[in-house]
mmCIF file of C-alpha atoms in Angstrom:
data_model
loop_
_atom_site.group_PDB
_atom_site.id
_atom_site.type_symbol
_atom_site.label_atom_id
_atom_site.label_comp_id
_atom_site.label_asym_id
_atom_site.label_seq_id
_atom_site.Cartn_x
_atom_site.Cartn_y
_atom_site.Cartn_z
ATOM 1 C CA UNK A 45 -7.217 -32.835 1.527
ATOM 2 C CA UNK A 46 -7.563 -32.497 5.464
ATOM 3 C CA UNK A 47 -4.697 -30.030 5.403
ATOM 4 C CA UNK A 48 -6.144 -27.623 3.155
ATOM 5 C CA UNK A 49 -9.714 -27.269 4.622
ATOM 6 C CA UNK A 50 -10.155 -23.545 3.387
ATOM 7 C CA UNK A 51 -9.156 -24.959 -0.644
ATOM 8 C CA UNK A 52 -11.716 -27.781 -0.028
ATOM 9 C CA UNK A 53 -14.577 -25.805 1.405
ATOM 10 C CA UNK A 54 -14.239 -23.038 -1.438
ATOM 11 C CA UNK A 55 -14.398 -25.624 -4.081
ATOM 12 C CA UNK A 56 -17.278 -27.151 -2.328
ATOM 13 C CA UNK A 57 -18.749 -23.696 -2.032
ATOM 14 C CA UNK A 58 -18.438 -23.549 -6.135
ATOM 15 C CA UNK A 59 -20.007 -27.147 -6.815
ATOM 16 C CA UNK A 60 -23.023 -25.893 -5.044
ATOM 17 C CA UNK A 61 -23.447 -22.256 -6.637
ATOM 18 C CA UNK A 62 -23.163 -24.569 -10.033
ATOM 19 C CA UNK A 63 -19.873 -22.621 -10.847
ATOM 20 C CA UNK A 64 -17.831 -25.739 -12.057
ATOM 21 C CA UNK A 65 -18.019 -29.841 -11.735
ATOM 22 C CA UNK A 66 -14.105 -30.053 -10.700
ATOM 23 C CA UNK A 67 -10.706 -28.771 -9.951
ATOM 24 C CA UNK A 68 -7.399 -29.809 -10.588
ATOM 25 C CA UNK A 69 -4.562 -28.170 -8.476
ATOM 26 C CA UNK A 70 -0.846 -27.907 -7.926
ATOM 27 C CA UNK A 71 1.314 -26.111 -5.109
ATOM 28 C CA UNK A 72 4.760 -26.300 -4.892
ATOM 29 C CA UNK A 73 7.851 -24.142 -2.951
ATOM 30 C CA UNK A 74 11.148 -23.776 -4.352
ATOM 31 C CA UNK A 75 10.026 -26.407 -6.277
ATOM 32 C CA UNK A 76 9.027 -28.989 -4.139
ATOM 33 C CA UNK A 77 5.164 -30.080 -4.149
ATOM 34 C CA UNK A 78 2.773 -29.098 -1.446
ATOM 35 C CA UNK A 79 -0.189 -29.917 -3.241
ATOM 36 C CA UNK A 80 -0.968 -31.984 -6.302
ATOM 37 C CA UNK A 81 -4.851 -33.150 -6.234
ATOM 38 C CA UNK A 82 -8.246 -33.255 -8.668
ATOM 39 C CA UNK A 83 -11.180 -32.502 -6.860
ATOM 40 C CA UNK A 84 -14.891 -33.013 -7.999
ATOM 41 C CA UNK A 85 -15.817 -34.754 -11.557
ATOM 42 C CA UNK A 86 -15.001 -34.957 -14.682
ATOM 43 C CA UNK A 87 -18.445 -35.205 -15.769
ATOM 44 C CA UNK A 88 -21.159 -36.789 -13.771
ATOM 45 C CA UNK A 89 -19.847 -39.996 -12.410
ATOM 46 C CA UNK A 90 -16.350 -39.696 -13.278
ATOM 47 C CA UNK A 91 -14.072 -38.342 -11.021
ATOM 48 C CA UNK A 92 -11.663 -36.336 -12.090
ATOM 49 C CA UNK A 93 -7.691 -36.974 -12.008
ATOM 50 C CA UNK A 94 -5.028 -35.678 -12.011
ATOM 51 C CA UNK A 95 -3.643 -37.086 -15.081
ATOM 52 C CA UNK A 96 -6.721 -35.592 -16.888
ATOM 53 C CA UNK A 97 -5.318 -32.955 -19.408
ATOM 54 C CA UNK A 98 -7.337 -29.593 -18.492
ATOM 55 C CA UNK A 99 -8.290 -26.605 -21.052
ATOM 56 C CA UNK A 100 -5.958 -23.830 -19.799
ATOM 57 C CA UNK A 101 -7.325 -21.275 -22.282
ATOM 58 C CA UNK A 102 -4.950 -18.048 -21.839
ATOM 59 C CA UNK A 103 -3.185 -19.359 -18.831
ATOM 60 C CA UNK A 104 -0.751 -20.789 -21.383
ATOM 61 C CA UNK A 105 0.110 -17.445 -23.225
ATOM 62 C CA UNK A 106 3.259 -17.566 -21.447
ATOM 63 C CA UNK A 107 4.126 -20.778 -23.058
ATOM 64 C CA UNK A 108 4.970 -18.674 -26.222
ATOM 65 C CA UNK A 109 6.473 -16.120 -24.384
ATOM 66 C CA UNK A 110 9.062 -18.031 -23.186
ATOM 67 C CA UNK A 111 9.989 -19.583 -26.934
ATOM 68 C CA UNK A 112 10.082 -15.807 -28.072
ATOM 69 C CA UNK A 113 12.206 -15.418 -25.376
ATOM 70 C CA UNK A 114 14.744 -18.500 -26.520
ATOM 71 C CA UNK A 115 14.808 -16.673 -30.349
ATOM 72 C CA UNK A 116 15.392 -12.987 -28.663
ATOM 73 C CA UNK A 117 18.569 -14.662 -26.582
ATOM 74 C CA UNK A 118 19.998 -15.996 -30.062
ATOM 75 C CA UNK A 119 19.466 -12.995 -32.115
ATOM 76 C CA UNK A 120 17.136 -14.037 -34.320
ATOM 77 C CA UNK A 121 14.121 -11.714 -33.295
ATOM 78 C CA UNK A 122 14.572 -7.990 -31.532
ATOM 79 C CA UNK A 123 12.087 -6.867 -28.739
ATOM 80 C CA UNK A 124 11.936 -3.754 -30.589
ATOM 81 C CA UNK A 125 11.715 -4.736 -34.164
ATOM 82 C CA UNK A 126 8.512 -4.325 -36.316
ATOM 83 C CA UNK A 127 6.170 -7.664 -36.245
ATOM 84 C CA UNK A 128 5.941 -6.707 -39.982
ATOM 85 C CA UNK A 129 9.950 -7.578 -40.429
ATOM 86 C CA UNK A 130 8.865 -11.054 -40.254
ATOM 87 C CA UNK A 131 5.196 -10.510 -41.732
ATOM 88 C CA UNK A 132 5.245 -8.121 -44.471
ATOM 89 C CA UNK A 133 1.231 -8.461 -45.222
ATOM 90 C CA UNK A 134 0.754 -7.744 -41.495
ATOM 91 C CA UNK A 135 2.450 -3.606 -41.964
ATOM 92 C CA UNK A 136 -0.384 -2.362 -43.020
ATOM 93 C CA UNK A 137 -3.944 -0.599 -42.179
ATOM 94 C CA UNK A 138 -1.394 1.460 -39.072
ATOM 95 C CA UNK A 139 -0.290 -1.314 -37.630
ATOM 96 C CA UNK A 140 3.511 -0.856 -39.615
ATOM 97 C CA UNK A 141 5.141 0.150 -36.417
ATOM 98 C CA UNK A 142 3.502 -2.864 -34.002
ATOM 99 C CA UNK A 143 6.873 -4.546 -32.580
ATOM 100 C CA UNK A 144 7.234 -7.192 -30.329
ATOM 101 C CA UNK A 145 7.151 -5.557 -27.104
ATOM 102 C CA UNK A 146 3.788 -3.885 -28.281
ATOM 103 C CA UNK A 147 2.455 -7.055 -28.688
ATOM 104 C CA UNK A 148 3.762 -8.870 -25.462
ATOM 105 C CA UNK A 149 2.420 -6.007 -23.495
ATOM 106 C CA UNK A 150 -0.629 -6.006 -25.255
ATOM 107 C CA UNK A 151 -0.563 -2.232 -26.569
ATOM 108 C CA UNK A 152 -0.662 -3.417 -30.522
ATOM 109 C CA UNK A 153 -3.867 -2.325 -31.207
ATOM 110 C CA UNK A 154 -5.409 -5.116 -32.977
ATOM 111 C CA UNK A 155 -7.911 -6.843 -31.185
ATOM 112 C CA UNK A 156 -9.702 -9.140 -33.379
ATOM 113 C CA UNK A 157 -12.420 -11.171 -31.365
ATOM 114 C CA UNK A 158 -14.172 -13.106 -33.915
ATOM 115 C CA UNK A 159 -11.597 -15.211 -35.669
ATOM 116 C CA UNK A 160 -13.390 -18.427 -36.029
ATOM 117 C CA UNK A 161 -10.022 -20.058 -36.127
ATOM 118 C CA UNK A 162 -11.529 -23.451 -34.690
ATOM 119 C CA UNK A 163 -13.033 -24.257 -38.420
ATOM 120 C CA UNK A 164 -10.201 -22.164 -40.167
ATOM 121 C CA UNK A 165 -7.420 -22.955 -41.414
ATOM 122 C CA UNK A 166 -3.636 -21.570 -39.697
ATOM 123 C CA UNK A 167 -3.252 -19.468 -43.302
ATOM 124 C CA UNK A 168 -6.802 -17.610 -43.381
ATOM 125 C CA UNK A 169 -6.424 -16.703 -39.222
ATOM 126 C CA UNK A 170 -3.509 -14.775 -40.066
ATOM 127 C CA UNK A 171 -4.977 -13.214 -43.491
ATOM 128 C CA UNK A 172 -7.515 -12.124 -41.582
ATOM 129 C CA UNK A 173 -5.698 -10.069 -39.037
ATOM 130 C CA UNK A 174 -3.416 -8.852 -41.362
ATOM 131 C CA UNK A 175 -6.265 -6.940 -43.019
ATOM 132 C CA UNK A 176 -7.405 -5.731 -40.172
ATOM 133 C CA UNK A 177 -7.200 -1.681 -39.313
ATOM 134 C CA UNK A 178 -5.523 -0.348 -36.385
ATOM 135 C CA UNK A 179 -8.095 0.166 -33.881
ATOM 136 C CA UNK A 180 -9.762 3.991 -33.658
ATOM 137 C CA UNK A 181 -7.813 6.287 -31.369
ATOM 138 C CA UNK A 182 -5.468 3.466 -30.414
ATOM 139 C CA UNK A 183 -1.894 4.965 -30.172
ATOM 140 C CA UNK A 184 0.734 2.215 -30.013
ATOM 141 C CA UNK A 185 2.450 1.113 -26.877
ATOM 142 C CA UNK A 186 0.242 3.848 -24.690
ATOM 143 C CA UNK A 187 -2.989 2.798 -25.700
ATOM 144 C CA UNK A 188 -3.435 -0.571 -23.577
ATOM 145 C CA UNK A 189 -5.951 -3.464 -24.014
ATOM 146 C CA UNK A 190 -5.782 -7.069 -23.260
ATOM 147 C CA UNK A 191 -5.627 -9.120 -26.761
ATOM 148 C CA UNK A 192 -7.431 -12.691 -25.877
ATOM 149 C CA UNK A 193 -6.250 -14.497 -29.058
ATOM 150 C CA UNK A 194 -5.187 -12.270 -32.337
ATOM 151 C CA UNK A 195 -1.728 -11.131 -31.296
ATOM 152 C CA UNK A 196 -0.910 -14.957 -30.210
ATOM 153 C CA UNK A 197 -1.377 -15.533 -33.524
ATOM 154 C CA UNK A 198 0.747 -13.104 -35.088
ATOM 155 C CA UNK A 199 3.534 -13.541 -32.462
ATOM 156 C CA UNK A 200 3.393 -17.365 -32.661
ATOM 157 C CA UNK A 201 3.697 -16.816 -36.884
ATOM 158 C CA UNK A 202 6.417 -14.671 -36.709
ATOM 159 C CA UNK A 203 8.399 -17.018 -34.741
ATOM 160 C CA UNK A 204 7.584 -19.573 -37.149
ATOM 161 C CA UNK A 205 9.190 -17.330 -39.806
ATOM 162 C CA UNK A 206 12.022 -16.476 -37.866
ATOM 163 C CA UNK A 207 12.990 -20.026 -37.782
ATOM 164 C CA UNK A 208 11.178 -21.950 -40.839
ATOM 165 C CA UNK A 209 9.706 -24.633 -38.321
ATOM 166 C CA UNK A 210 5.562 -24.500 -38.109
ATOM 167 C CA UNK A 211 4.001 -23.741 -35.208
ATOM 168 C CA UNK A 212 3.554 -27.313 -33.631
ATOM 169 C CA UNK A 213 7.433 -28.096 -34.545
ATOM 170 C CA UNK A 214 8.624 -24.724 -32.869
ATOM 171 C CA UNK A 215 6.455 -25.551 -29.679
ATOM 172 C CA UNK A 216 8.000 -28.991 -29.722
ATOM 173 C CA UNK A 217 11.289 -28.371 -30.430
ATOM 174 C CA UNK A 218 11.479 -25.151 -28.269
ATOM 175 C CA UNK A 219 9.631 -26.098 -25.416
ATOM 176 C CA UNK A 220 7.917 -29.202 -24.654
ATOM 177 C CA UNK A 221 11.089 -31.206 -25.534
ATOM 178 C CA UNK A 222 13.441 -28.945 -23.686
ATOM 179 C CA UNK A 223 11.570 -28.947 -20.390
ATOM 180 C CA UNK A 224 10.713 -32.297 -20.333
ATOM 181 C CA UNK A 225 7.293 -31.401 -20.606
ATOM 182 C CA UNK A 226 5.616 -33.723 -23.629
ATOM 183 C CA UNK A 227 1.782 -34.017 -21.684
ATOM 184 C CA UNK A 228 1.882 -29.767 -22.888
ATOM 185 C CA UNK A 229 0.258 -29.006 -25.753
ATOM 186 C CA UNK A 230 -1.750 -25.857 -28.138
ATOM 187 C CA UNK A 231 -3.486 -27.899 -30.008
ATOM 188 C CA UNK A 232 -3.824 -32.253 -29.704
ATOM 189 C CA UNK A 233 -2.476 -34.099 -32.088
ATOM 190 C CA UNK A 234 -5.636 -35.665 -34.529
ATOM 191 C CA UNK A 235 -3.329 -39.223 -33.547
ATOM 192 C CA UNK A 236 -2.794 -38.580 -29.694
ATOM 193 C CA UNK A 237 -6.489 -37.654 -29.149
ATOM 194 C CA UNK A 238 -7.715 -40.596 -31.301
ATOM 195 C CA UNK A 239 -5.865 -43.275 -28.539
ATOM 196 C CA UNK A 240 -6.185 -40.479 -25.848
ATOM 197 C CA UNK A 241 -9.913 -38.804 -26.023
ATOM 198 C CA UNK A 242 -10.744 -39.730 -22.799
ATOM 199 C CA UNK A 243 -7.698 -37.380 -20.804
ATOM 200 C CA UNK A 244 -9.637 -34.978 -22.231
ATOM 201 C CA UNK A 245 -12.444 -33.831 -19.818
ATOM 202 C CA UNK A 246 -15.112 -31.699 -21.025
ATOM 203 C CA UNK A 247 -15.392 -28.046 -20.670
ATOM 204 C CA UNK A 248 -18.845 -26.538 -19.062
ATOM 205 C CA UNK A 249 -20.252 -23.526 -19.287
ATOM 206 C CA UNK A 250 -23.069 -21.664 -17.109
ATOM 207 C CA UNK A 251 -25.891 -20.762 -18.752
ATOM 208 C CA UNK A 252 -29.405 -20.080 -17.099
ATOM 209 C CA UNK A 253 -27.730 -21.069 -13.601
ATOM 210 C CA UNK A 254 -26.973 -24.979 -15.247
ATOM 211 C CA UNK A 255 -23.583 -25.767 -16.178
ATOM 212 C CA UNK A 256 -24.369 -26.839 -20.194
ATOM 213 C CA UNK A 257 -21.564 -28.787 -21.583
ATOM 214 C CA UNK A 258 -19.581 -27.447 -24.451
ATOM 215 C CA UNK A 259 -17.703 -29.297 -27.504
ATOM 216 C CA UNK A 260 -14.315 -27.499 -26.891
ATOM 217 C CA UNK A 261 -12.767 -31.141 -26.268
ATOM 218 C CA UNK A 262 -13.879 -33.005 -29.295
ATOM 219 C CA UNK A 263 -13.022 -32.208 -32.999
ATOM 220 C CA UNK A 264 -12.267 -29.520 -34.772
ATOM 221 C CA UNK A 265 -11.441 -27.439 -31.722
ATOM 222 C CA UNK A 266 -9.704 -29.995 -29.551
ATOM 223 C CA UNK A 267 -7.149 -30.443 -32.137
ATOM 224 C CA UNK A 268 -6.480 -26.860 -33.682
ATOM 225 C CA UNK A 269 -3.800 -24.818 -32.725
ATOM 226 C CA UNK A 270 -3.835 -21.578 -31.023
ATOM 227 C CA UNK A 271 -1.161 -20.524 -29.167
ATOM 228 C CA UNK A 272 -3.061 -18.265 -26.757
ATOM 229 C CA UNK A 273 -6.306 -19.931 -26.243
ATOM 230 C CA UNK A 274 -5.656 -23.816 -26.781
ATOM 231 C CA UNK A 275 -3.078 -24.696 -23.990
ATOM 232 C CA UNK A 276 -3.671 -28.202 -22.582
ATOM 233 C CA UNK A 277 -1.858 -30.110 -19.798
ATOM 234 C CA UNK A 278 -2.058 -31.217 -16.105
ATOM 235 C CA UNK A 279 -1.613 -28.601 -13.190
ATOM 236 C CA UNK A 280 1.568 -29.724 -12.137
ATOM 237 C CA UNK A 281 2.958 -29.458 -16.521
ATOM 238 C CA UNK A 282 1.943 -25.537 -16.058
ATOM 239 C CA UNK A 283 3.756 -25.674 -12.399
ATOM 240 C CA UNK A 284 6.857 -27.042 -13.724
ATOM 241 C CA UNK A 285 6.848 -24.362 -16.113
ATOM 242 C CA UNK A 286 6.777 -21.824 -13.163
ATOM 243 C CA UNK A 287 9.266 -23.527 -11.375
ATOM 244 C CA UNK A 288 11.538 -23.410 -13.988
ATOM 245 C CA UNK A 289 11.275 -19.535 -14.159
ATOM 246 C CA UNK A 290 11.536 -18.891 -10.130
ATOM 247 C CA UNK A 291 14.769 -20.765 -11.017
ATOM 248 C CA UNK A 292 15.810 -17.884 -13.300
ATOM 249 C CA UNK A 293 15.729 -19.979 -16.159
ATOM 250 C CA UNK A 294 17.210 -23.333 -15.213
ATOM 251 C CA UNK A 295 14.758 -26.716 -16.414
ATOM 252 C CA UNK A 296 14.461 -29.913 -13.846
ATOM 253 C CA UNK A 297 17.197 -31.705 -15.419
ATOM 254 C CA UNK A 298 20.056 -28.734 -14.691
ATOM 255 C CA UNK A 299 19.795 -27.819 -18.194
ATOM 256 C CA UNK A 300 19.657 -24.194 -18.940
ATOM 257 C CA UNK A 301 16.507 -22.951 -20.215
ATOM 258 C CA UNK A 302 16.897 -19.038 -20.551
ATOM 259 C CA UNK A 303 19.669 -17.025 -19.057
ATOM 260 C CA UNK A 304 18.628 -15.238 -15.567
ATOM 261 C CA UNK A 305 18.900 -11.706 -17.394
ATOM 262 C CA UNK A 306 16.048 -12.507 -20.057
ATOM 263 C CA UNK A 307 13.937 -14.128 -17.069
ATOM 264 C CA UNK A 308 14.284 -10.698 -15.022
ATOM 265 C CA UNK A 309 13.021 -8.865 -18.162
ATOM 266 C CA UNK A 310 10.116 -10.884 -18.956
ATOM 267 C CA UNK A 311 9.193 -10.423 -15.177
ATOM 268 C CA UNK A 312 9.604 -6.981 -14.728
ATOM 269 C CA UNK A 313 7.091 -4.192 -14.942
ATOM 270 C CA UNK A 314 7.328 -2.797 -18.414
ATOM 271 C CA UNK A 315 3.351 -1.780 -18.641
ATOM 272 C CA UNK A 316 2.689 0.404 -15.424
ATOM 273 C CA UNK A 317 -0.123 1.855 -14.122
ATOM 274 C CA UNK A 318 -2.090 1.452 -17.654
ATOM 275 C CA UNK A 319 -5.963 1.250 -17.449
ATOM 276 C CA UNK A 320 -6.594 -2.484 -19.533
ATOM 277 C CA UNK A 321 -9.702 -1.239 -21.989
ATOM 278 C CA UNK A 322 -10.387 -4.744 -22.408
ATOM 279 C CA UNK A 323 -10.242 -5.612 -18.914
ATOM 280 C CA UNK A 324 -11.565 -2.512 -17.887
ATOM 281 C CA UNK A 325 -8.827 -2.306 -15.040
ATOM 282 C CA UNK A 326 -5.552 -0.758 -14.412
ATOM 283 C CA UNK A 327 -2.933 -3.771 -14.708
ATOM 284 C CA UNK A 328 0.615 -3.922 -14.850
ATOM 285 C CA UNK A 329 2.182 -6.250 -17.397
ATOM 286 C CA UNK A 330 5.472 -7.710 -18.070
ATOM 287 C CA UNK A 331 6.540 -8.800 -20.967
ATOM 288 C CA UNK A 332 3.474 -11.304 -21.777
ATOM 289 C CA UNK A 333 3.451 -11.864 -18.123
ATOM 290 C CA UNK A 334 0.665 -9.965 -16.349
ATOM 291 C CA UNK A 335 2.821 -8.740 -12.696
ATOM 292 C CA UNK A 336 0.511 -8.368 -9.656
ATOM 293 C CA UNK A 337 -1.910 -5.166 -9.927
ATOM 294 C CA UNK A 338 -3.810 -5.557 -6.703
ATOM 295 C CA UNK A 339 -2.197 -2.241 -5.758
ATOM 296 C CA UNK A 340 -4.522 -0.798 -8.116
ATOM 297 C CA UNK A 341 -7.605 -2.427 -6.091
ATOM 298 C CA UNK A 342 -7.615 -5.740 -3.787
ATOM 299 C CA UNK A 343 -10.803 -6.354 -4.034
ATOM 300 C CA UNK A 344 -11.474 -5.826 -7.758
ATOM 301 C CA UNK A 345 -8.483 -6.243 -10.311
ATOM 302 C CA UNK A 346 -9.648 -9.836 -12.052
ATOM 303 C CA UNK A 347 -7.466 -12.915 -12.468
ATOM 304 C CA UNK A 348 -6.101 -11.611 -8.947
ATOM 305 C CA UNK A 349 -2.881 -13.911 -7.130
ATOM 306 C CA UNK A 350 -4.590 -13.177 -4.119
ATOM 307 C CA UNK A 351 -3.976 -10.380 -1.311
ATOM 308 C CA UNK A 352 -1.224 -12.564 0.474
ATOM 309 C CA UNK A 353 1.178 -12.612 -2.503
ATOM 310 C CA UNK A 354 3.609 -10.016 -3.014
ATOM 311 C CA UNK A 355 3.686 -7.502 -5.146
ATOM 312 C CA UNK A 356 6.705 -9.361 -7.562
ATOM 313 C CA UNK A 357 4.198 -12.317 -8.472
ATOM 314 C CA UNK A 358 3.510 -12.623 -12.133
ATOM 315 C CA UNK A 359 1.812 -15.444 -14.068
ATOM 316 C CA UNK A 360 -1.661 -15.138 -16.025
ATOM 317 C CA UNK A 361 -5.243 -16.297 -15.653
ATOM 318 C CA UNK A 362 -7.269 -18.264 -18.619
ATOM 319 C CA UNK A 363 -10.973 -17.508 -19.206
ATOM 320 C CA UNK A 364 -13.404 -17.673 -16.902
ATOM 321 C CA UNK A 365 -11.122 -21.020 -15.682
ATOM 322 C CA UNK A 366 -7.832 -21.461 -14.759
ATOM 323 C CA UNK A 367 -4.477 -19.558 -13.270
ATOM 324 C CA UNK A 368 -1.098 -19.870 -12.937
ATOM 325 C CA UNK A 369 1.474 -18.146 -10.920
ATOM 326 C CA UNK A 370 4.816 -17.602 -8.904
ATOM 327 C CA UNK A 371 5.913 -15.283 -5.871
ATOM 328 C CA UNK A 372 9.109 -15.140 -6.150
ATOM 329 C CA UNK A 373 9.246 -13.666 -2.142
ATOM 330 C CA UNK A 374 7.982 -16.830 -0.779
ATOM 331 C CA UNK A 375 9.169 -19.322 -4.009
ATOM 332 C CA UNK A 376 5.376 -20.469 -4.364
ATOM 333 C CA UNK A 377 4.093 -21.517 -7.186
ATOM 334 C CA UNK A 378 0.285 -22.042 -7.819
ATOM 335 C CA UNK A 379 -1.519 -23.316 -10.894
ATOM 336 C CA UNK A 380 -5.331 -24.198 -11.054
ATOM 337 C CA UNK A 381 -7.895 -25.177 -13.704
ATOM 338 C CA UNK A 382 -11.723 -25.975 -13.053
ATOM 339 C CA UNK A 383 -13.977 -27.141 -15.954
ATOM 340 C CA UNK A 384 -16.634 -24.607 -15.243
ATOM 341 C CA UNK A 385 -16.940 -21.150 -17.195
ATOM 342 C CA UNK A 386 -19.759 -19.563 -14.985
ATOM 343 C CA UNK A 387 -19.158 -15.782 -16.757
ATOM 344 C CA UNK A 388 -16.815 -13.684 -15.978
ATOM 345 C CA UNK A 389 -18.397 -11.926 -12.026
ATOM 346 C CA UNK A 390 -18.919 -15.584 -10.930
ATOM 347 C CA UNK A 391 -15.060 -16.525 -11.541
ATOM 348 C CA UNK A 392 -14.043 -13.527 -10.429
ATOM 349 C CA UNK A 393 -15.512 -13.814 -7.013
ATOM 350 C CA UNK A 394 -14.716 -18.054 -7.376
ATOM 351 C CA UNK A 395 -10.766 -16.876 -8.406
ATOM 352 C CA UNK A 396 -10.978 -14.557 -4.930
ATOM 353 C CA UNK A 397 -12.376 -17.175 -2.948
ATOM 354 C CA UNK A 398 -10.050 -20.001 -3.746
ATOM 355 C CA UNK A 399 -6.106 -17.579 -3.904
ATOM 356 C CA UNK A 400 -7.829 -16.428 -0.152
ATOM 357 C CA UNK A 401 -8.688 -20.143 0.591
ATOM 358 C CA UNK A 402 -5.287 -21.058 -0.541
ATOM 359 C CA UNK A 403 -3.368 -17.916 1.251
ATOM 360 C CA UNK A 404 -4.971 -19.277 4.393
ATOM 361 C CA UNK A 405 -4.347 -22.644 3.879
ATOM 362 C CA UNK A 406 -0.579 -21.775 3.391
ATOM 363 C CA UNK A 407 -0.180 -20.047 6.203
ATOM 364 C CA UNK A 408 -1.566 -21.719 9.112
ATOM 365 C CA UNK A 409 0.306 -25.360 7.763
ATOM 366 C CA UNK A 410 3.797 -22.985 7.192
ATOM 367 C CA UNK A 411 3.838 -19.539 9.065
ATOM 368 C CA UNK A 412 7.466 -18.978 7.960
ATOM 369 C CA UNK A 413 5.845 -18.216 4.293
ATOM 370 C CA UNK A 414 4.309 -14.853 5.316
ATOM 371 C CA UNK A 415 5.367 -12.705 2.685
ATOM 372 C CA UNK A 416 4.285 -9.482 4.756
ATOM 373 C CA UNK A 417 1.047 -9.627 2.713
ATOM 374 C CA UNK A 418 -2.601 -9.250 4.495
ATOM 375 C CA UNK A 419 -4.669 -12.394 4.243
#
């Protein structure tokens, strides 16, 4: 790690303010790797690797977007047709004219927090948000607000309806196997985790200034799905992913993925200059991408890319966590998770500290990467 003293010193910086334990990390341009390291532990006394399979909580949303995307290139969903075409039960309480795009640029209206779907069962997680009421004063697509796990749900069951596969079969057979990428994952398999529990590094949280370990990688929760929320994989699985979009849609092995048009549309601005009432910020989304919003504030939009990527970067952040993300200016692609949850003002600051750290690392080791961006 000599060449990326800025990277090493902010994650040092975060092991002392008892932010997180470790960090895995992977950097690559125009797909090929710059960086691809674990720093810190595991859990005291056990380093972590990077083989270890991190929690990527909503940094894998875009996992799902992308299989949506395969079905809208076939014809068998519209971008504009009602979510309750494929889910009757789910047209009612106002939410009969929620489509697709409402619900990739989060402007459905339906944000149910407290789902409980880690005890639950697939059926009764979608019951419940069908019965749930359009939000007060919530006008569809204007009204905007970040939805951290119900419309995954909905969008991930409707795509199982479009095609009659479940949702661990549709993931499989539309993405993992496509892209090569079998260590991804929404959910472990009860079998894998039985001969594999120990890829699976634990999740902290901080509470009372001590990172307290959680249960988030043991049963039930390690081995539910949810599509939004339950994303597992190394740094460089997540990376690939990106690198296959700053391709426009073209996998490792030369197969093609998604045409170039649909990659341009789920990367392009389609929510503008919206103030997020969930993340109590203005930010621009794609289409289940969110595009970079630091125009709307440097120093304060959250889950930030950093002030030296331009303004085309998209990707998303996961709780309190993780981040992935491409420029497509300077063809880097970044993707992060630590195992420490410190609330959400400590990551912020940690998630400014290390894309800065990074920027700077970047730049001195390749000056021909400026992207006209400030450091």
């Amino acid at each position: 790690m000599k060449d990326w003293p800025h990277l090493l010193k902010a994650f040092d910086e975060g092991v002392a303010t008892g932010l997180h334990r470790g960090l895995q990390i992977y950097i690559s341009q125009h797909g090929q790797p710059l960086l691809e390291a674990a720093l810190g532990e595991a859990e005291p006394g056990l380093p972590l690797s990077s083989e270890h399979r991190m929690l990527w909580l909503s940094s894998g949303k875009p996992l799902l977007v992308l299989i949506f995307a395969r079905l809208w290139e076939r014809g068998l969903v519209r971008i504009d047709e009602p979510i309750c075409h494929w889910i009757e039960e789910f047209g009612t309480h106002g939410k009969e004219t929620i489509t697709f795009r409402h619900v990739l640029t989060h402007t459905g209206g339906f944000r149910v927090l407290d789902l409980g779907w880690e005890t639950k069962s697939w059926q009764d997680v979608i019951e419940l948000i069908c019965r749930t009421s359009l939000e007060a004063n919530w006008v569809v697509g204007v009204t905007a607000g970040y939805h951290t796990i119900s419309s995954w749900f909905i969008l991930a069951e409707a795509l199982s309806r479009a095609t009659g596969l479940s949702v661990r079969d549709l993931f499989d057979q539309e993405l993992r196997y496509p892209l090569g990428l079998p260590e991804l994952s929404i959910g472990l398999s009860e079998e894998w985790y039985i001969e594999n529990q120990s890829s699976v590094p634990p999740m902290y949280a901080r509470i009372k200034g001590e990172l307290q370990v959680l249960d988030w990688h043991q049963p039930p929760r390690a081995i539910c799905i949810s599509p939004g929320s339950n994303t597992r994989g190394r740094a460089r699985d997540l990376g690939a992913v990106y690198e296959m979009i700053l391709k426009e849609g073209e996998a490792a092995d030369g197969s093609r993925y998604l045409q170039p048009t649909t990659i341009a549309a789920l990367t392009a601005r389609h929510r503008v200059g919206l103030f997020d009432l969930t993340l109590q910020h203005i930010v621009d989304f794609g289409l289940g991408f969110i595009i970079n919003s630091k125009a709307y504030g440097p120093e304060t939009v959250p889950y930030s890319y950093g002030l030296w990527t331009s303004p085309r970067t998209f990707g998303h952040g996961g709780s309190q966590s993780s981040i992935g993300f491409c420029d497509p200016e300077s063809g880097i692609v970044v993707t992060w998770a630590t195992n420490g949850m410190p609330g959400e003002g400590w990551h912020q600051r940690r998630n400014r500290a290390l894309q800065h750290a990074i920027g700077l690392d970047l730049f001195e080791r390749f000056p021909q990467l400026n992207t006209g961006a400030s450091i």
